[in-house]
Amino acid sequence: MHPLEPLTAAEIRQVTTILKRDRGVGDTWRIASIELKEPAKDVLKKDTAQREALTVCWNRADGQAYRAVVSLTGDQVLA
């Protein structure tokens, strides 16, 4: 798969699973968006790009919005 291919349905499900497992995102949370985080050009040229997703979600319980970078390759939340 090319590093700039859009996220697949399976990868989107993987992002939500990682967020639930690692950050406790549960029933009071809403995910506003999940999109591909494009790798930097220098990394892309080296062909060592990792698949990452940028996610925006908010907790309805406290009204706070959060942004996360999720590594699909590493199966973890990076930021």
XYZ file of N, CA, C and O in Angstrom:
316
model
N 0.842 -1.173 0.000
C 0.000 0.000 0.000
C 0.892 1.244 0.000
O 1.842 1.335 0.764
N 0.554 2.174 -0.831
C 1.299 3.432 -0.898
C 0.985 4.259 0.352
O -0.164 4.284 0.812
N 1.982 4.953 0.928
C 1.765 5.717 2.165
C 0.711 6.826 2.056
O 0.189 7.271 3.059
N 0.388 7.259 0.845
C -0.603 8.331 0.686
C -1.996 7.827 0.310
O -2.896 8.626 0.076
N -2.170 6.513 0.282
C -3.499 5.958 0.027
C -4.440 6.381 1.155
O -4.029 6.452 2.321
N -5.697 6.653 0.845
C -6.662 6.992 1.901
C -6.785 5.857 2.922
O -6.496 4.693 2.604
N -7.206 6.210 4.113
C -7.421 5.195 5.143
C -8.517 4.236 4.703
O -9.522 4.646 4.124
N -8.315 2.978 5.011
C -9.332 1.973 4.719
C -10.320 1.922 5.879
O -10.056 2.447 6.971
N -11.427 1.252 5.663
C -12.417 1.078 6.731
C -11.797 0.324 7.909
O -12.051 0.650 9.073
N -10.959 -0.652 7.621
C -10.300 -1.421 8.684
C -9.361 -0.531 9.488
O -9.273 -0.656 10.715
N -8.650 0.376 8.830
C -7.749 1.283 9.542
C -8.533 2.262 10.410
O -8.107 2.582 11.525
N -9.672 2.716 9.950
C -10.504 3.617 10.755
C -10.998 2.890 12.002
O -10.975 3.436 13.103
N -11.410 1.644 11.845
C -11.814 0.844 13.008
C -10.636 0.641 13.958
O -10.791 0.677 15.184
N -9.435 0.454 13.396
C -8.239 0.279 14.215
C -7.963 1.531 15.042
O -7.612 1.441 16.223
N -8.141 2.707 14.452
C -7.941 3.968 15.179
C -8.884 4.042 16.370
O -8.458 4.354 17.487
N -10.149 3.749 16.163
C -11.108 3.830 17.275
C -10.780 2.798 18.354
O -10.895 3.089 19.546
N -10.350 1.616 17.959
C -9.970 0.587 18.925
C -8.776 1.039 19.760
O -8.764 0.871 20.981
N -7.779 1.640 19.117
C -6.590 2.115 19.825
C -6.966 3.227 20.798
O -6.504 3.250 21.944
N -7.815 4.159 20.369
C -8.235 5.254 21.251
C -9.001 4.726 22.460
O -8.808 5.205 23.584
N -9.859 3.758 22.256
C -10.610 3.174 23.375
C -9.674 2.459 24.341
O -9.795 2.610 25.558
N -8.743 1.698 23.790
C -7.822 0.905 24.613
C -6.814 1.777 25.365
O -6.595 1.609 26.552
N -6.185 2.727 24.654
C -5.079 3.493 25.235
C -5.502 4.773 25.941
O -4.778 5.254 26.813
N -6.627 5.351 25.577
C -7.022 6.644 26.153
C -8.401 6.647 26.804
O -8.884 7.678 27.235
N -9.045 5.498 26.854
C -10.321 5.414 27.557
C -11.473 6.114 26.861
O -12.449 6.504 27.505
N -11.378 6.287 25.559
C -12.470 6.904 24.806
C -13.655 5.946 24.858
O -13.558 4.803 24.420
N -14.760 6.425 25.425
C -15.911 5.555 25.635
C -17.202 6.139 25.109
O -17.215 6.922 24.154
N -18.291 5.781 25.759
C -19.625 6.153 25.295
C -19.908 7.648 25.345
O -20.757 8.133 24.605
N -19.233 8.384 26.223
C -19.487 9.827 26.302
C -18.677 10.611 25.275
O -18.787 11.831 25.209
N -17.894 9.936 24.487
C -17.030 10.581 23.492
C -17.663 10.522 22.112
O -18.397 9.599 21.790
N -17.342 11.521 21.298
C -17.725 11.541 19.890
C -16.473 11.826 19.068
O -15.683 12.700 19.416
N -16.319 11.090 18.001
C -15.186 11.301 17.105
C -15.671 12.152 15.941
O -16.577 11.760 15.210
N -15.064 13.323 15.794
C -15.472 14.252 14.739
C -14.835 13.889 13.405
O -15.473 13.998 12.363
N -13.566 13.467 13.432
C -12.898 13.131 12.174
C -11.724 12.199 12.409
O -11.106 12.223 13.474
N -11.457 11.402 11.401
C -10.273 10.547 11.353
C -9.751 10.664 9.929
O -10.483 10.381 8.978
N -8.512 11.112 9.798
C -7.946 11.277 8.462
C -6.486 10.854 8.447
O -5.841 10.783 9.496
N -5.992 10.591 7.265
C -4.602 10.213 7.103
C -3.694 11.383 7.470
O -3.928 12.516 7.050
N -2.678 11.114 8.275
C -1.653 12.112 8.555
C -0.535 11.839 7.555
O 0.161 10.838 7.645
N -0.418 12.738 6.585
C 0.551 12.524 5.517
C 1.978 12.641 6.051
O 2.289 13.564 6.799
N 2.834 11.718 5.648
C 4.239 11.789 6.083
C 4.963 12.949 5.410
O 4.558 13.404 4.336
N 6.035 13.398 6.032
C 6.862 14.460 5.452
C 7.496 13.966 4.147
O 7.724 12.772 3.972
N 7.771 14.900 3.262
C 8.320 14.532 1.954
C 9.639 13.779 2.064
O 9.873 12.827 1.317
N 10.513 14.194 2.976
C 11.803 13.508 3.095
C 11.629 12.063 3.550
O 12.351 11.173 3.112
N 10.666 11.811 4.406
C 10.381 10.441 4.856
C 9.754 9.647 3.716
O 10.063 8.478 3.510
N 8.900 10.294 2.958
C 8.233 9.647 1.837
C 9.244 9.207 0.785
O 9.137 8.122 0.211
N 10.260 10.020 0.550
C 11.293 9.697 -0.431
C 12.132 8.490 0.003
O 12.615 7.737 -0.823
N 12.292 8.309 1.305
C 13.089 7.191 1.825
C 12.294 5.888 1.852
O 12.838 4.842 2.139
N 10.999 5.981 1.605
C 10.112 4.817 1.602
C 10.071 4.122 2.962
O 10.004 2.901 3.058
N 10.163 4.916 4.030
C 10.074 4.360 5.384
C 8.881 4.952 6.132
O 8.849 4.943 7.356
N 7.932 5.479 5.392
C 6.789 6.160 6.002
C 5.921 5.196 6.794
O 5.656 4.070 6.366
N 5.511 5.648 7.959
C 4.593 4.902 8.810
C 3.168 5.389 8.534
O 2.966 6.553 8.225
N 2.200 4.515 8.659
C 0.803 4.919 8.493
C 0.349 5.534 9.812
O 0.409 4.901 10.870
N -0.120 6.786 9.750
C -0.617 7.480 10.931
C -1.924 8.168 10.600
O -2.159 8.556 9.448
N -2.756 8.324 11.614
C -4.033 8.991 11.454
C -4.119 10.162 12.421
O -3.620 10.088 13.552
N -4.746 11.229 11.970
C -5.021 12.397 12.799
C -6.498 12.350 13.161
O -7.356 12.228 12.280
N -6.782 12.412 14.448
C -8.149 12.266 14.934
C -8.549 13.459 15.789
O -7.758 13.928 16.606
N -9.768 13.930 15.595
C -10.329 14.977 16.443
C -11.562 14.388 17.122
O -12.445 13.826 16.458
N -11.601 14.474 18.441
C -12.744 13.946 19.186
C -13.027 14.828 20.390
O -12.216 15.673 20.761
N -14.198 14.667 20.949
C -14.525 15.443 22.143
C -15.309 14.600 23.138
O -16.008 13.666 22.778
N -15.128 14.980 24.375
C -15.796 14.307 25.480
C -17.042 15.109 25.817
O -16.954 16.246 26.261
N -18.190 14.529 25.612
C -19.450 15.237 25.881
C -19.648 15.482 27.377
O -20.373 16.393 27.765
N -18.996 14.708 28.223
C -19.165 14.867 29.663
C -18.592 16.194 30.160
O -19.162 16.828 31.045
N -17.454 16.621 29.587
C -16.846 17.871 30.040
C -16.739 18.929 28.937
O -16.271 20.035 29.178
N -17.160 18.591 27.720
C -17.150 19.554 26.626
C -15.780 19.850 26.035
O -15.641 20.751 25.215
N -14.768 19.095 26.419
C -13.410 19.332 25.937
C -13.165 18.592 24.619
O -13.583 17.450 24.457
N -12.473 19.269 23.703
C -12.092 18.658 22.437
C -10.627 18.235 22.512
O -9.816 18.880 23.174
N -10.305 17.168 21.827
C -8.956 16.626 21.841
C -8.537 16.249 20.431
O -9.372 15.898 19.599
N -7.249 16.299 20.196
C -6.664 15.915 18.918
C -5.614 14.852 19.215
O -4.811 15.010 20.139
N -5.623 13.793 18.432
C -4.670 12.707 18.657
C -4.023 12.288 17.349
O -4.653 12.326 16.296
N -2.765 11.885 17.453
C -2.069 11.250 16.340
C -1.924 9.782 16.722
O -1.367 9.454 17.771
N -2.447 8.922 15.870
C -2.457 7.488 16.141
C -1.602 6.782 15.095
O -1.791 6.984 13.893
N -0.675 5.961 15.557
C 0.156 5.178 14.657
C -0.567 3.874 14.344
O -0.827 3.062 15.244
N -0.874 3.664 13.084
C -1.493 2.410 12.660
C -0.437 1.321 12.557
O -0.690 0.169 12.852
N 0.761 1.713 12.176
C 1.867 0.772 12.049
C 2.318 0.293 13.432
O 2.565 -0.886 13.644
N 2.419 1.234 14.388
C 2.873 0.906 15.734
C 1.776 0.541 16.707
O 2.039 0.177 17.849
N 0.492 0.651 16.277
C -0.658 0.282 17.097
C -0.659 1.013 18.449
O -0.806 0.409 19.496
N -0.487 2.371 18.384
C -0.454 3.154 19.620
C -0.778 4.612 19.342
O -0.691 5.067 18.214
N -1.143 5.327 20.411
C -1.347 6.766 20.334
C 0.021 7.429 20.485
O 0.739 7.150 21.435
N 0.363 8.297 19.527
C 1.660 8.971 19.569
C 1.591 10.322 20.269
O 2.534 10.730 20.925
N 0.503 11.030 20.091
C 0.371 12.363 20.684
C -1.087 12.683 20.923
O -1.957 12.163 20.265
